[in-house]
PDB file of C-alpha atoms in Angstrom:
ATOM      1  CA  MET S   5      98.570 110.032 106.951  1.00 90.00           C
ATOM      2  CA  ILE S   6     102.165 109.755 108.138  1.00 94.00           C
ATOM      3  CA  VAL S   7     103.560 106.411 109.294  1.00 95.00           C
ATOM      4  CA  ARG S   8     107.046 105.314 110.568  1.00 96.00           C
ATOM      5  CA  ALA S   9     108.847 102.323 109.107  1.00 95.00           C
ATOM      6  CA  GLN S  10     109.523  99.349 111.408  1.00 94.00           C
ATOM      7  CA  GLN S  11     112.635  97.274 111.472  1.00 94.00           C
ATOM      8  CA  ASN S  12     113.182  95.425 108.014  1.00 93.00           C
ATOM      9  CA  ASP S  13     110.095  97.062 106.514  1.00 94.00           C
ATOM     10  CA  THR S  14     109.923  97.442 102.637  1.00 94.00           C
ATOM     11  CA  LEU S  15     107.631 100.126 100.991  1.00 94.00           C
ATOM     12  CA  ASP S  16     105.048  97.489  99.738  1.00 93.00           C
ATOM     13  CA  LEU S  17     104.833  95.875 103.150  1.00 94.00           C
ATOM     14  CA  LEU S  18     104.318  99.145 104.744  1.00 94.00           C
ATOM     15  CA  ILE S  19     101.651 100.089 102.357  1.00 93.00           C
ATOM     16  CA  TRP S  20      99.918  96.612 102.766  1.00 93.00           C
ATOM     17  CA  ARG S  21      99.933  96.930 106.493  1.00 93.00           C
ATOM     18  CA  HIS S  22      98.300 100.300 106.745  1.00 91.00           C
ATOM     19  CA  LEU S  23      96.147 100.450 103.543  1.00 90.00           C
ATOM     20  CA  GLY S  24      95.365  96.666 102.988  1.00 88.00           C
ATOM     21  CA  SER S  25      96.447  96.606  99.413  1.00 87.00           C
ATOM     22  CA  THR S  26      99.513  97.829  97.378  1.00 86.00           C
ATOM     23  CA  ALA S  27      97.403  99.059  94.463  1.00 86.00           C
ATOM     24  CA  GLY S  28      98.170 102.722  95.398  1.00 84.00           C
ATOM     25  CA  ILE S  29     102.027 102.385  95.346  1.00 90.00           C
ATOM     26  CA  ALA S  30     102.391 104.944  92.482  1.00 92.00           C
ATOM     27  CA  THR S  31     100.537 107.536  94.694  1.00 92.00           C
ATOM     28  CA  VAL S  32     103.033 106.786  97.568  1.00 93.00           C
ATOM     29  CA  LEU S  33     105.936 107.148  95.320  1.00 94.00           C
ATOM     30  CA  ALA S  34     104.552 110.530  94.078  1.00 95.00           C
ATOM     31  CA  LEU S  35     103.944 111.694  97.829  1.00 95.00           C
ATOM     32  CA  ASN S  36     107.482 110.694  98.897  1.00 95.00           C
ATOM     33  CA  PRO S  37     109.984 111.943  96.362  1.00 94.00           C
ATOM     34  CA  GLY S  38     113.450 110.314  96.736  1.00 93.00           C
ATOM     35  CA  ILE S  39     112.062 107.280  98.576  1.00 93.00           C
ATOM     36  CA  THR S  40     113.471 104.816  96.010  1.00 92.00           C
ATOM     37  CA  SER S  41     117.090 105.951  96.736  1.00 93.00           C
ATOM     38  CA  LEU S  42     116.840 104.446 100.290  1.00 91.00           C
ATOM     39  CA  GLY S  43     116.912 100.922  98.840  1.00 91.00           C
ATOM     40  CA  ALA S  44     114.799  97.860  99.336  1.00 92.00           C
ATOM     41  CA  PHE S  45     114.655  98.156 103.139  1.00 95.00           C
ATOM     42  CA  LEU S  46     113.400 101.460 104.636  1.00 95.00           C
ATOM     43  CA  PRO S  47     115.432 102.808 107.582  1.00 95.00           C
ATOM     44  CA  MET S  48     113.777 102.054 110.799  1.00 94.00           C
ATOM     45  CA  GLY S  49     111.849 105.165 111.948  1.00 95.00           C
ATOM     46  CA  LYS S  50     111.667 106.819 108.539  1.00 95.00           C
ATOM     47  CA  ALA S  51     108.474 108.898 108.076  1.00 96.00           C
ATOM     48  CA  ILE S  52     106.456 107.918 105.077  1.00 95.00           C
ATOM     49  CA  THR S  53     103.435 109.844 103.778  1.00 95.00           C
ATOM     50  CA  LEU S  54     100.627 107.483 102.785  1.00 93.00           C
ATOM     51  CA  PRO S  55      97.257 108.594 101.126  1.00 91.00           C
ATOM     52  CA  ASP S  56      94.128 108.528 103.167  1.00 86.00           C
ATOM     53  CA  ARG S  57      92.148 105.293 103.086  1.00 78.00           C
ATOM     54  CA  THR S  58      89.242 105.268 100.604  1.00 70.00           C
ATOM     55  CA  PRO S  59      86.036 103.783 101.895  1.00 67.00           C
ATOM     56  CA  ALA S  60      85.412 100.179 100.448  1.00 67.00           C
ATOM     57  CA  ALA S  61      82.457  99.970  98.038  1.00 73.00           C
ATOM     58  CA  PRO S  62      79.360  98.554  99.673  1.00 79.00           C
ATOM     59  CA  VAL S  63      78.827  94.810  99.078  1.00 80.00           C
ATOM     60  CA  LEU S  64      75.431  94.071  97.380  1.00 82.00           C
ATOM     61  CA  GLN S  65      73.554  91.096  98.616  1.00 83.00           C
ATOM     62  CA  MET S  66      72.734  88.684  95.877  1.00 83.00           C
ATOM     63  CA  ILE S  67      69.309  87.050  95.697  1.00 82.00           C
ATOM     64  CA  ASN S  68      69.146  83.578  94.074  1.00 80.00           C
ATOM     65  CA  LEU S  69      65.800  82.562  92.636  1.00 78.00           C
ATOM     66  CA  TRP S  70      66.207  79.008  93.586  1.00 76.00           C
ATOM     67  CA  ASP S  71      67.152  79.219  97.229  1.00 61.00           C
TER      68      ASP S  71
END
């Protein structure tokens, strides 16, 4: 997925906004070589390649014996 940076975006904020977690920052850095040379704030409109979202693991319903 390709997204565009908004004004005053940092890479971790952009990842958090679109993926909901910054756990995949190493993958994003690998997909965007040279992105670290842009500095802390990304230029507005810069296209950033993000990995596709992975589906969340299903939540198991817990049963309590004493309910």
